PDB file of C-alpha atoms and ligand atoms in Angstrom:
ATOM      1  CA  MET E   1     122.835 181.118  63.461  1.00 73.00           C
ATOM      2  CA  THR E   2     126.265 179.712  63.773  1.00 80.00           C
ATOM      3  CA  HIS E   3     126.181 175.775  63.855  1.00 89.00           C
ATOM      4  CA  THR E   4     129.121 173.574  64.998  1.00 95.00           C
ATOM      5  CA  PRO E   5     129.295 169.811  65.290  1.00 96.00           C
ATOM      6  CA  LEU E   6     127.784 168.135  68.407  1.00 97.00           C
ATOM      7  CA  PRO E   7     130.218 166.917  70.860  1.00 97.00           C
ATOM      8  CA  ASP E   8     131.125 163.358  70.247  1.00 98.00           C
ATOM      9  CA  ALA E   9     129.689 162.165  73.512  1.00 98.00           C
ATOM     10  CA  THR E  10     126.448 163.472  72.172  1.00 98.00           C
ATOM     11  CA  LEU E  11     126.871 161.484  68.801  1.00 98.00           C
ATOM     12  CA  ASP E  12     127.752 158.373  70.783  1.00 98.00           C
ATOM     13  CA  GLN E  13     124.310 158.844  72.659  1.00 98.00           C
ATOM     14  CA  LEU E  14     122.225 159.590  69.502  1.00 98.00           C
ATOM     15  CA  PHE E  15     123.865 157.115  66.971  1.00 98.00           C
ATOM     16  CA  ARG E  16     127.218 155.491  67.867  1.00 98.00           C
ATOM     17  CA  GLU E  17     126.278 153.899  71.115  1.00 98.00           C
ATOM     18  CA  ALA E  18     122.451 153.864  70.902  1.00 98.00           C
ATOM     19  CA  ARG E  19     121.056 150.404  70.705  1.00 98.00           C
ATOM     20  CA  SER E  20     117.405 149.007  69.968  1.00 98.00           C
ATOM     21  CA  GLN E  21     116.588 147.791  73.142  1.00 98.00           C
ATOM     22  CA  ASN E  22     114.836 144.358  73.878  1.00 98.00           C
ATOM     23  CA  GLY E  23     114.638 144.564  77.998  1.00 98.00           C
ATOM     24  CA  TRP E  24     113.788 147.127  80.229  1.00 98.00           C
ATOM     25  CA  THR E  25     114.846 148.558  83.616  1.00 98.00           C
ATOM     26  CA  ASP E  26     111.655 149.652  85.744  1.00 94.00           C
ATOM     27  CA  THR E  27     112.606 153.361  85.946  1.00 98.00           C
ATOM     28  CA  PRO E  28     109.347 155.040  84.988  1.00 98.00           C
ATOM     29  CA  VAL E  29     108.884 157.351  82.195  1.00 98.00           C
ATOM     30  CA  SER E  30     106.732 160.602  83.304  1.00 98.00           C
ATOM     31  CA  GLU E  31     104.205 162.330  81.312  1.00 98.00           C
ATOM     32  CA  THR E  32     106.553 165.518  81.605  1.00 98.00           C
ATOM     33  CA  LEU E  33     109.300 163.569  79.962  1.00 98.00           C
ATOM     34  CA  ILE E  34     106.761 161.924  77.091  1.00 99.00           C
ATOM     35  CA  ARG E  35     105.666 165.818  76.692  1.00 99.00           C
ATOM     36  CA  ALA E  36     109.475 166.982  76.408  1.00 99.00           C
ATOM     37  CA  VAL E  37     110.187 164.345  73.666  1.00 99.00           C
ATOM     38  CA  TYR E  38     107.427 165.548  71.638  1.00 99.00           C
ATOM     39  CA  ASP E  39     107.840 168.865  72.030  1.00 99.00           C
ATOM     40  CA  LEU E  40     111.040 168.008  70.316  1.00 99.00           C
ATOM     41  CA  ALA E  41     110.330 165.548  67.832  1.00 99.00           C
ATOM     42  CA  ARG E  42     107.490 167.757  66.441  1.00 99.00           C
ATOM     43  CA  MET E  43     109.984 170.276  65.106  1.00 98.00           C
ATOM     44  CA  GLY E  44     111.631 167.948  62.241  1.00 98.00           C
ATOM     45  CA  PRO E  45     110.569 168.839  58.964  1.00 98.00           C
ATOM     46  CA  THR E  46     107.437 167.549  57.182  1.00 98.00           C
ATOM     47  CA  SER E  47     106.582 168.445  53.282  1.00 98.00           C
ATOM     48  CA  ALA E  48     104.335 171.666  53.740  1.00 97.00           C
ATOM     49  CA  ASN E  49     104.485 171.314  57.510  1.00 98.00           C
ATOM     50  CA  CYS E  50     101.814 168.450  57.161  1.00 98.00           C
ATOM     51  CA  SER E  51     102.745 166.780  60.273  1.00 98.00           C
ATOM     52  CA  PRO E  52     100.883 163.654  59.831  1.00 99.00           C
ATOM     53  CA  ALA E  53     102.082 161.654  62.756  1.00 99.00           C
ATOM     54  CA  ARG E  54      99.942 160.785  65.968  1.00 99.00           C
ATOM     55  CA  PHE E  55     101.000 159.318  68.829  1.00 99.00           C
ATOM     56  CA  VAL E  56      99.217 156.774  71.304  1.00 99.00           C
ATOM     57  CA  PHE E  57     101.562 156.587  74.533  1.00 99.00           C
ATOM     58  CA  CYS E  58     100.372 152.894  75.908  1.00 98.00           C
ATOM     59  CA  ALA E  59     101.580 153.296  79.577  1.00 98.00           C
ATOM     60  CA  SER E  60      98.977 151.425  81.551  1.00 98.00           C
ATOM     61  CA  PRO E  61      99.014 147.978  82.035  1.00 98.00           C
ATOM     62  CA  GLU E  62      95.509 147.778  80.308  1.00 98.00           C
ATOM     63  CA  ALA E  63      96.827 149.713  77.435  1.00 98.00           C
ATOM     64  CA  LYS E  64     100.052 147.603  77.127  1.00 98.00           C
ATOM     65  CA  GLU E  65      98.224 144.216  77.250  1.00 98.00           C
ATOM     66  CA  LYS E  66      96.100 145.639  74.418  1.00 98.00           C
ATOM     67  CA  LEU E  67      98.813 146.686  72.307  1.00 98.00           C
ATOM     68  CA  GLY E  68     100.722 143.254  72.933  1.00 98.00           C
ATOM     69  CA  SER E  69      97.835 141.121  72.377  1.00 98.00           C
ATOM     70  CA  PHE E  70      98.228 141.957  68.146  1.00 98.00           C
ATOM     71  CA  ALA E  71     102.082 141.598  68.521  1.00 98.00           C
ATOM     72  CA  SER E  72     104.384 138.642  67.889  1.00 98.00           C
ATOM     73  CA  GLU E  73     104.866 136.512  71.181  1.00 98.00           C
ATOM     74  CA  ALA E  74     108.353 137.953  71.293  1.00 98.00           C
ATOM     75  CA  ASN E  75     107.063 141.843  71.023  1.00 98.00           C
ATOM     76  CA  ARG E  76     104.469 141.168  73.417  1.00 98.00           C
ATOM     77  CA  THR E  77     106.874 140.174  76.330  1.00 98.00           C
ATOM     78  CA  LYS E  78     109.085 143.329  75.325  1.00 98.00           C
ATOM     79  CA  ILE E  79     105.985 145.373  75.353  1.00 98.00           C
ATOM     80  CA  LEU E  80     104.862 144.272  78.759  1.00 98.00           C
ATOM     81  CA  ALA E  81     108.265 144.950  80.078  1.00 98.00           C
ATOM     82  CA  ALA E  82     108.657 148.524  79.102  1.00 98.00           C
ATOM     83  CA  PRO E  83     107.327 151.229  80.843  1.00 98.00           C
ATOM     84  CA  VAL E  84     105.840 153.056  77.663  1.00 98.00           C
ATOM     85  CA  THR E  85     105.246 151.639  74.268  1.00 99.00           C
ATOM     86  CA  VAL E  86     103.851 154.492  71.504  1.00 99.00           C
ATOM     87  CA  ILE E  87     102.258 153.622  68.679  1.00 99.00           C
ATOM     88  CA  ILE E  88     103.457 155.715  65.845  1.00 99.00           C
ATOM     89  CA  GLY E  89     100.558 156.398  63.302  1.00 99.00           C
ATOM     90  CA  HIS E  90      99.443 158.805  60.653  1.00 99.00           C
ATOM     91  CA  ASP E  91      96.453 160.624  59.737  1.00 98.00           C
ATOM     92  CA  LEU E  92      95.538 159.985  56.130  1.00 98.00           C
ATOM     93  CA  LYS E  93      93.269 163.489  56.448  1.00 98.00           C
ATOM     94  CA  PHE E  94      96.393 165.448  57.938  1.00 98.00           C
ATOM     95  CA  TYR E  95      95.486 167.875  55.339  1.00 98.00           C
ATOM     96  CA  GLU E  96      92.425 169.150  57.115  1.00 98.00           C
ATOM     97  CA  ARG E  97      94.958 171.238  59.582  1.00 98.00           C
ATOM     98  CA  ILE E  98      97.177 172.211  56.723  1.00 97.00           C
ATOM     99  CA  PRO E  99      95.578 175.816  56.658  1.00 96.00           C
ATOM    100  CA  GLU E 100      96.468 176.083  60.063  1.00 97.00           C
ATOM    101  CA  LEU E 101      99.985 174.494  59.826  1.00 98.00           C
ATOM    102  CA  PHE E 102     101.011 175.990  56.425  1.00 97.00           C
ATOM    103  CA  PRO E 103      99.321 179.670  56.738  1.00 96.00           C
ATOM    104  CA  HIS E 104     101.516 181.137  53.907  1.00 94.00           C
ATOM    105  CA  ASN E 105     100.107 178.893  51.365  1.00 94.00           C
ATOM    106  CA  PRO E 106      96.536 177.347  52.929  1.00 87.00           C
ATOM    107  CA  GLY E 107      95.277 176.189  49.527  1.00 92.00           C
ATOM    108  CA  ALA E 108      98.261 173.228  49.726  1.00 93.00           C
ATOM    109  CA  LYS E 109      95.224 171.535  51.383  1.00 95.00           C
ATOM    110  CA  ASP E 110      93.836 170.979  48.112  1.00 96.00           C
ATOM    111  CA  TRP E 111      96.877 169.038  46.792  1.00 94.00           C
ATOM    112  CA  PHE E 112      96.008 166.159  48.964  1.00 96.00           C
ATOM    113  CA  SER E 113      92.654 166.474  49.319  1.00 95.00           C
ATOM    114  CA  GLY E 114      91.953 165.804  45.618  1.00 94.00           C
ATOM    115  CA  SER E 115      94.304 162.691  45.588  1.00 96.00           C
ATOM    116  CA  ALA E 116      93.793 159.784  48.271  1.00 97.00           C
ATOM    117  CA  ALA E 117      97.213 158.128  46.738  1.00 98.00           C
ATOM    118  CA  LEU E 118      99.242 161.387  47.501  1.00 98.00           C
ATOM    119  CA  ALA E 119      97.732 162.003  50.603  1.00 98.00           C
ATOM    120  CA  GLU E 120      98.372 158.324  51.854  1.00 98.00           C
ATOM    121  CA  THR E 121     102.206 158.152  50.184  1.00 98.00           C
ATOM    122  CA  THR E 122     102.740 161.783  51.816  1.00 98.00           C
ATOM    123  CA  ALA E 123     101.168 160.825  54.982  1.00 98.00           C
ATOM    124  CA  PHE E 124     103.214 157.332  55.518  1.00 98.00           C
ATOM    125  CA  ARG E 125     106.559 159.154  54.237  1.00 98.00           C
ATOM    126  CA  ASN E 126     106.278 162.208  56.646  1.00 98.00           C
ATOM    127  CA  GLY E 127     104.693 160.115  59.629  1.00 99.00           C
ATOM    128  CA  THR E 128     107.668 157.673  59.167  1.00 99.00           C
ATOM    129  CA  LEU E 129     110.382 160.640  59.381  1.00 99.00           C
ATOM    130  CA  GLN E 130     108.243 162.054  62.099  1.00 99.00           C
ATOM    131  CA  GLY E 131     108.673 158.622  64.123  1.00 99.00           C
ATOM    132  CA  ALA E 132     112.476 158.683  63.443  1.00 99.00           C
ATOM    133  CA  TYR E 133     112.580 162.340  64.824  1.00 99.00           C
ATOM    134  CA  PHE E 134     110.548 160.949  67.872  1.00 99.00           C
ATOM    135  CA  MET E 135     113.389 158.476  68.615  1.00 99.00           C
ATOM    136  CA  LEU E 136     116.200 160.592  68.304  1.00 99.00           C
ATOM    137  CA  ALA E 137     114.224 163.195  70.335  1.00 99.00           C
ATOM    138  CA  ALA E 138     113.753 160.309  72.769  1.00 99.00           C
ATOM    139  CA  ARG E 139     117.533 159.349  72.682  1.00 99.00           C
ATOM    140  CA  SER E 140     118.817 163.277  73.077  1.00 98.00           C
ATOM    141  CA  LEU E 141     116.599 163.261  76.323  1.00 98.00           C
ATOM    142  CA  GLY E 142     118.320 160.027  77.651  1.00 98.00           C
ATOM    143  CA  LEU E 143     115.613 157.693  77.008  1.00 98.00           C
ATOM    144  CA  ASP E 144     116.576 154.089  75.045  1.00 98.00           C
ATOM    145  CA  CYS E 145     114.270 153.218  72.274  1.00 99.00           C
ATOM    146  CA  GLY E 146     112.939 149.793  71.200  1.00 98.00           C
ATOM    147  CA  PRO E 147     111.415 150.081  67.956  1.00 99.00           C
ATOM    148  CA  MET E 148     109.034 147.134  66.403  1.00 98.00           C
ATOM    149  CA  SER E 149     106.896 146.488  63.334  1.00 98.00           C
ATOM    150  CA  GLY E 150     105.931 142.531  64.429  1.00 98.00           C
ATOM    151  CA  PHE E 151     102.552 143.227  64.944  1.00 98.00           C
ATOM    152  CA  ASN E 152      99.141 143.383  63.234  1.00 98.00           C
ATOM    153  CA  ASN E 153      98.538 146.956  61.892  1.00 99.00           C
ATOM    154  CA  ALA E 154      94.827 146.194  61.045  1.00 98.00           C
ATOM    155  CA  LYS E 155      93.886 144.933  64.451  1.00 98.00           C
ATOM    156  CA  VAL E 156      95.755 148.006  66.191  1.00 99.00           C
ATOM    157  CA  ASP E 157      93.921 150.276  64.398  1.00 99.00           C
ATOM    158  CA  GLU E 158      90.642 148.524  65.158  1.00 98.00           C
ATOM    159  CA  ALA E 159      91.635 148.868  68.703  1.00 98.00           C
ATOM    160  CA  PHE E 160      92.968 152.381  68.795  1.00 98.00           C
ATOM    161  CA  PHE E 161      91.831 154.266  66.062  1.00 98.00           C
ATOM    162  CA  ALA E 162      88.573 153.183  65.371  1.00 98.00           C
ATOM    163  CA  GLY E 163      86.217 155.509  63.869  1.00 98.00           C
ATOM    164  CA  THR E 164      89.253 157.814  62.598  1.00 98.00           C
ATOM    165  CA  THR E 165      91.577 158.070  59.740  1.00 98.00           C
ATOM    166  CA  ILE E 166      94.453 157.175  61.670  1.00 98.00           C
ATOM    167  CA  LYS E 167      96.606 154.304  60.576  1.00 98.00           C
ATOM    168  CA  SER E 168      99.414 152.744  62.771  1.00 99.00           C
ATOM    169  CA  ASN E 169     102.689 152.506  61.468  1.00 99.00           C
ATOM    170  CA  PHE E 170     105.280 150.962  63.971  1.00 99.00           C
ATOM    171  CA  ILE E 171     105.555 150.898  67.421  1.00 99.00           C
ATOM    172  CA  CYS E 172     108.539 151.943  69.924  1.00 99.00           C
ATOM    173  CA  SER E 173     109.195 151.217  73.501  1.00 99.00           C
ATOM    174  CA  ILE E 174     110.801 153.745  75.493  1.00 99.00           C
ATOM    175  CA  GLY E 175     112.670 153.906  78.675  1.00 98.00           C
ATOM    176  CA  THR E 176     115.868 152.979  80.542  1.00 98.00           C
ATOM    177  CA  GLY E 177     117.119 149.805  78.420  1.00 98.00           C
ATOM    178  CA  ASP E 178     118.399 146.612  80.149  1.00 98.00           C
ATOM    179  CA  PRO E 179     121.943 146.245  78.541  1.00 97.00           C
ATOM    180  CA  SER E 180     122.222 142.708  79.021  1.00 97.00           C
ATOM    181  CA  LYS E 181     119.227 142.048  77.070  1.00 97.00           C
ATOM    182  CA  VAL E 182     120.788 143.577  73.707  1.00 97.00           C
ATOM    183  CA  PHE E 183     122.117 141.691  71.013  1.00 95.00           C
ATOM    184  CA  GLY E 184     125.472 141.919  69.627  1.00 96.00           C
ATOM    185  CA  ARG E 185     125.873 145.105  67.409  1.00 97.00           C
ATOM    186  CA  SER E 186     124.998 144.179  63.620  1.00 98.00           C
ATOM    187  CA  PRO E 187     127.107 145.712  60.649  1.00 98.00           C
ATOM    188  CA  ARG E 188     126.215 148.648  58.886  1.00 98.00           C
ATOM    189  CA  LEU E 189     126.891 149.066  55.101  1.00 98.00           C
ATOM    190  CA  ALA E 190     129.887 151.052  54.162  1.00 98.00           C
ATOM    191  CA  PHE E 191     129.674 154.489  52.189  1.00 98.00           C
ATOM    192  CA  GLU E 192     130.828 152.634  49.189  1.00 98.00           C
ATOM    193  CA  ASP E 193     127.915 150.046  49.189  1.00 98.00           C
ATOM    194  CA  ALA E 194     125.135 152.523  50.261  1.00 98.00           C
ATOM    195  CA  CYS E 195     126.058 155.805  48.606  1.00 98.00           C
ATOM    196  CA  ARG E 196     127.411 157.672  45.627  1.00 98.00           C
ATOM    197  CA  ILE E 197     128.249 161.337  45.029  1.00 98.00           C
ATOM    198  CA  GLU E 198     127.550 162.416  41.433  1.00 98.00           C
TER     199      GLU E 198
HETATM  200  C1  FMN C   1     110.756 149.714  62.081  1.00 71.43           C
HETATM  201  C2  FMN C   1     111.494 149.041  62.732  1.00 71.43           C
HETATM  202  C3  FMN C   1     110.860 147.893  63.216  1.00 71.43           C
HETATM  203  C4  FMN C   1     111.753 146.829  63.731  1.00 71.43           C
HETATM  204  N1  FMN C   1     110.745 145.761  64.268  1.00 71.43           N
HETATM  205  C5  FMN C   1     111.344 145.040  65.180  1.00 71.43           C
HETATM  206  C6  FMN C   1     110.408 143.975  65.506  1.00 71.43           C
HETATM  207  O1  FMN C   1     109.204 143.614  65.278  1.00 71.43           O
HETATM  208  N2  FMN C   1     110.920 143.005  66.733  1.00 71.43           N
HETATM  209  C7  FMN C   1     112.458 143.407  67.180  1.00 71.43           C
HETATM  210  O2  FMN C   1     112.717 142.674  68.117  1.00 71.43           O
HETATM  211  N3  FMN C   1     112.735 144.218  66.555  1.00 71.43           N
HETATM  212  C8  FMN C   1     112.661 145.280  65.996  1.00 71.43           C
HETATM  213  N4  FMN C   1     113.313 146.252  65.362  1.00 71.43           N
HETATM  214  C9  FMN C   1     114.835 146.584  65.677  1.00 71.43           C
HETATM  215  C10 FMN C   1     115.844 146.196  64.509  1.00 71.43           C
HETATM  216  O3  FMN C   1     115.985 144.845  64.349  1.00 71.43           O
HETATM  217  C11 FMN C   1     116.995 147.100  65.387  1.00 71.43           C
HETATM  218  O4  FMN C   1     116.979 148.524  65.321  1.00 71.43           O
HETATM  219  C12 FMN C   1     118.215 146.603  64.339  1.00 71.43           C
HETATM  220  O5  FMN C   1     118.647 145.528  64.167  1.00 71.43           O
HETATM  221  C13 FMN C   1     119.583 147.663  64.687  1.00 71.43           C
HETATM  222  O6  FMN C   1     119.798 147.332  65.772  1.00 71.43           O
HETATM  223  P1  FMN C   1     120.634 148.313  66.710  1.00 71.43           P
HETATM  224  O7  FMN C   1     119.991 149.908  66.894  1.00 71.43           O
HETATM  225  O8  FMN C   1     120.877 148.029  68.216  1.00 71.43           O
HETATM  226  O9  FMN C   1     121.830 148.575  65.976  1.00 71.43           O
HETATM  227  C14 FMN C   1     112.789 147.394  64.261  1.00 71.43           C
HETATM  228  C15 FMN C   1     113.290 148.378  64.046  1.00 71.43           C
HETATM  229  C16 FMN C   1     112.917 149.217  63.295  1.00 71.43           C
HETATM  230  C17 FMN C   1     113.260 150.759  63.211  1.00 71.43           C
END
């Protein structure tokens, strides 16, 4: 396959003009759109294709109220105003699905099943990556994102993941943002400050 750089307008939508949202319009987000975002996001790479991320879409007023009750006051207001807020978590026992997800090496399951520390690091690393893929997938399909980590993870885990091995990582509202609620753009590190080529 030949790859060419994406058009400038697409890069603007994904990166240069995309902003973290604080307020939302009442444009709804349909289940069809939520599924389309996941269908793209799931294609991003993870180690041994382990795919540890698990997503809970809080779309009902009850689910958003429950989630908001474990968030900081400012984040609670943002959650209640958003059409949907997704909890991005990761399953610490993601390796149970490796025989199905990594069929050319089903024994890769044992790399993780024998070490809780390696399993946890791998779940967090790849689950976080999948959260990032999710945000770019959402932006690709025309949605805005409002990521947040200001909430009590233990309480969210108890309320949404009781009896499972899933742990919450961060949450992200999706929908159509209200541009009047966006903060001024903060600077980013220059290449010289963040990178080196050896
Ligand atoms: C993992 C993560 C956690 C964040 N947590 C919060 C939060 O708890 N509350 C909030 O208002 N913004 C939160 N933000 C938003 C960041 O402050 C924002 O993405 C950053 O300042 C860049 O803004 P920009 O995308 O508009 O340039 C979070 C962003 C990320 C990626």
